[in-house]
Amino acid sequence: MKNYKVAITGGIGSGKSTVLKIIGELGFPVFSCDEIYKKLILDERVVLKISDICKTPPIKTEKGVLLAKKAVSDKVFTDKSLKKELEEYTHPLIMKELLSEAEKCDGVSFSEVPLLFEGNYQSFFDRVVIVVRDKDKRINSVCARDGLSSAEVQKRMENQINYEDFSPIGHTVLYNDGDLISLKNKTAELIGEIQKNI
């Protein structure tokens, strides 16, 4: 079977990571931009560069330096120009690693790419799946997951594509509008359809 790359995207709190986890449990190769980023910031050079861009001192430890993640997040989500500068540095590094791993797969692989359209990376994939969920449920989910206030979550949403008004022409929409069992069933159906049509 030929190499076939599927991107999973959607707004914050839409359920992208849950969909990716379901797919992984079904035995397919899965990759995550967030997981790659976590590995990247173990590299001291990357930490120092991000710290320099964001003007946030790194945290010094006996084993080296760590990224001051909360300080960076607080700055990035209140300054669009800074966010853009940071993404211009980190996104190419993340996507290079992700695409390199996905290219090694024989058959279908799935990659969670949160800012797919914002970074104009959709052309690197054979199929794009957009996970869509009710806005209030997204806010409640992120508040519970990250310990943020509703206002903080909405501020982050403002920095992303509004998928409620987004035209998904040419892409697949997966509606996360039920419970976990419903999402599992919809994901399994989608995978079956993908496999049948490649």
Coordinates of C-alpha atoms in Angstrom, one line a residue:
M1 CA 0.0 0.0 0.0
K2 CA 1.3 3.5 -0.8
N3 CA 2.3 6.0 1.8
Y4 CA -0.9 8.0 2.6
K5 CA -0.8 10.9 5.1
V6 CA -3.9 12.1 6.9
A7 CA -3.9 15.3 8.9
I8 CA -6.2 15.8 11.9
T9 CA -6.9 19.4 12.8
G10 CA -9.5 21.6 14.5
G11 CA -9.8 24.3 17.1
I12 CA -8.6 24.1 20.7
G13 CA -10.7 21.7 22.7
S14 CA -12.3 20.1 19.7
G15 CA -11.1 16.6 20.5
K16 CA -8.2 16.2 18.1
S17 CA -6.0 14.4 20.6
T18 CA -8.8 12.1 21.6
V19 CA -9.4 11.2 17.9
L20 CA -5.7 10.6 17.4
K21 CA -5.6 8.4 20.5
I22 CA -8.5 6.3 19.2
I23 CA -6.7 5.9 15.9
G24 CA -3.5 4.8 17.6
E25 CA -5.4 2.2 19.7
L26 CA -6.7 0.8 16.4
G27 CA -3.1 0.1 15.4
F28 CA -2.3 2.9 13.0
P29 CA 0.8 5.0 13.1
V30 CA 0.1 8.4 14.7
F31 CA 2.1 11.5 15.1
S32 CA 1.5 14.7 17.1
C33 CA 2.9 18.2 16.7
D34 CA 2.5 18.8 20.4
E35 CA 4.5 15.6 21.3
I36 CA 7.2 16.6 18.8
Y37 CA 7.3 20.1 20.4
K38 CA 7.7 18.6 23.9
K39 CA 10.8 16.7 22.6
L40 CA 12.2 19.8 20.8
I41 CA 12.2 21.8 24.0
L42 CA 14.5 19.3 25.6
D43 CA 17.2 20.7 23.3
E44 CA 18.9 23.5 25.1
R45 CA 19.5 25.4 21.8
V46 CA 15.8 25.4 21.1
V47 CA 15.0 26.5 24.7
L48 CA 17.4 29.4 24.4
K49 CA 16.1 30.5 21.1
I50 CA 12.5 30.5 22.2
S51 CA 13.4 32.3 25.4
D52 CA 15.2 34.9 23.4
I53 CA 12.3 35.4 21.0
C54 CA 9.8 35.7 23.9
K55 CA 12.1 37.6 26.2
T56 CA 11.4 35.1 28.9
P57 CA 14.4 33.9 30.9
P58 CA 14.8 30.1 30.9
I59 CA 14.6 28.1 34.2
K60 CA 18.1 27.1 35.2
T61 CA 18.6 23.6 36.8
E62 CA 21.5 21.4 37.7
K63 CA 21.0 19.5 34.4
G64 CA 20.7 22.6 32.2
V65 CA 18.0 25.0 31.2
L66 CA 14.2 24.4 30.9
L67 CA 11.7 26.5 29.0
A68 CA 9.5 28.7 31.2
K69 CA 6.4 27.4 29.4
K70 CA 3.7 29.3 31.3
A71 CA 5.6 32.6 30.9
V72 CA 6.0 31.9 27.2
S73 CA 2.3 31.0 26.8
D74 CA 1.1 34.0 28.7
K75 CA 3.1 36.3 26.4
V76 CA 2.3 34.5 23.1
F77 CA -1.4 34.5 23.6
T78 CA -1.5 38.2 24.3
D79 CA 0.8 39.4 21.5
K80 CA 0.0 38.3 17.9
S81 CA 3.2 39.5 16.4
L82 CA 5.2 37.6 19.0
K83 CA 3.1 34.5 18.4
K84 CA 3.8 34.8 14.7
E85 CA 7.6 35.2 15.2
L86 CA 7.7 32.1 17.5
E87 CA 5.6 30.0 15.1
E88 CA 8.0 31.0 12.2
Y89 CA 10.8 29.4 14.2
T90 CA 9.1 26.4 15.8
H91 CA 6.7 25.2 13.1
P92 CA 9.3 24.4 10.4
L93 CA 11.2 22.3 13.0
I94 CA 8.1 20.5 14.1
M95 CA 6.8 19.8 10.6
K96 CA 10.2 18.6 9.3
E97 CA 10.3 16.0 12.1
L98 CA 6.6 15.0 11.7
L99 CA 6.7 14.7 7.9
S100 CA 10.0 12.8 8.1
E101 CA 8.4 10.2 10.4
A102 CA 5.1 10.0 8.4
E103 CA 7.0 9.4 5.2
K104 CA 8.6 6.3 6.6
C105 CA 5.2 4.6 7.1
D106 CA 4.0 2.0 4.7
G107 CA 0.3 2.7 4.3
V108 CA -1.9 5.2 6.1
S109 CA -0.6 7.4 8.9
F110 CA -2.4 10.1 10.9
S111 CA -0.9 13.3 12.2
E112 CA -2.4 15.8 14.7
V113 CA -1.6 19.3 13.3
P114 CA -3.3 22.0 15.4
L115 CA -2.4 25.0 13.2
L116 CA -2.6 23.2 9.8
F117 CA -4.3 26.0 7.9
E118 CA -2.7 28.8 9.8
G119 CA 0.7 27.5 8.8
N120 CA -0.5 26.5 5.2
Y121 CA 0.7 22.9 5.7
Q122 CA -2.4 21.2 4.3
S123 CA -0.7 20.5 0.9
F124 CA 1.7 18.1 2.6
F125 CA -1.1 15.7 3.4
D126 CA -3.3 13.5 1.2
R127 CA -6.4 14.0 3.3
V128 CA -7.4 16.6 5.9
V129 CA -9.9 15.7 8.7
I130 CA -11.3 18.7 10.7
V131 CA -12.7 17.8 14.1
V132 CA -15.6 20.1 15.0
R133 CA -17.3 20.5 18.4
D134 CA -19.7 22.9 20.1
K135 CA -17.9 26.0 21.3
D136 CA -19.1 25.9 24.9
K137 CA -18.1 22.2 25.2
R138 CA -14.6 23.2 23.8
I139 CA -14.3 26.0 26.4
N140 CA -15.3 23.7 29.3
S141 CA -13.0 21.0 28.1
V142 CA -9.9 23.2 28.0
C143 CA -10.8 24.9 31.3
A144 CA -10.9 21.5 33.0
R145 CA -7.8 20.2 31.1
D146 CA -5.5 23.2 31.5
G147 CA -6.8 24.9 34.6
L148 CA -7.6 28.1 32.6
S149 CA -10.4 30.5 32.9
S150 CA -13.1 30.8 30.3
A151 CA -11.8 34.2 29.3
E152 CA -8.3 32.8 28.8
V153 CA -9.5 29.9 26.6
Q154 CA -11.6 32.3 24.5
K155 CA -8.5 34.5 24.1
R156 CA -6.6 31.5 22.7
M157 CA -9.5 30.7 20.4
E158 CA -9.3 34.2 18.9
N159 CA -5.8 33.3 17.7
Q160 CA -7.0 30.3 15.7
I161 CA -9.3 29.8 12.7
N162 CA -13.0 30.0 13.6
Y163 CA -14.1 26.6 12.3
E164 CA -17.7 27.6 12.9
D165 CA -17.4 29.9 9.9
F166 CA -14.8 27.9 8.0
S167 CA -15.6 26.5 4.6
P168 CA -14.3 22.9 4.6
I169 CA -14.6 22.4 0.9
G170 CA -12.4 19.5 -0.2
H171 CA -11.9 18.4 3.4
T172 CA -13.6 15.9 5.7
V173 CA -15.4 17.1 8.8
L174 CA -15.7 14.8 11.9
Y175 CA -18.4 16.1 14.3
N176 CA -17.5 15.5 17.9
D177 CA -21.1 16.0 19.1
G178 CA -21.8 13.0 21.3
D179 CA -20.1 10.9 24.0
L180 CA -16.8 9.0 23.7
I181 CA -18.4 5.9 22.3
S182 CA -20.0 7.9 19.6
L183 CA -16.7 9.5 18.7
K184 CA -15.0 6.1 18.6
N185 CA -17.7 4.8 16.2
K186 CA -17.4 7.8 14.0
T187 CA -13.6 7.6 13.9
A188 CA -13.7 3.9 13.0
E189 CA -16.2 4.6 10.2
L190 CA -14.0 7.3 8.9
I191 CA -10.9 5.1 8.9
G192 CA -12.9 2.4 7.0
E193 CA -13.9 5.0 4.4
I194 CA -10.3 6.2 4.0
Q195 CA -8.9 2.7 3.6
K196 CA -11.6 1.8 1.0
N197 CA -10.9 4.9 -1.1
I198 CA -7.1 4.9 -1.3

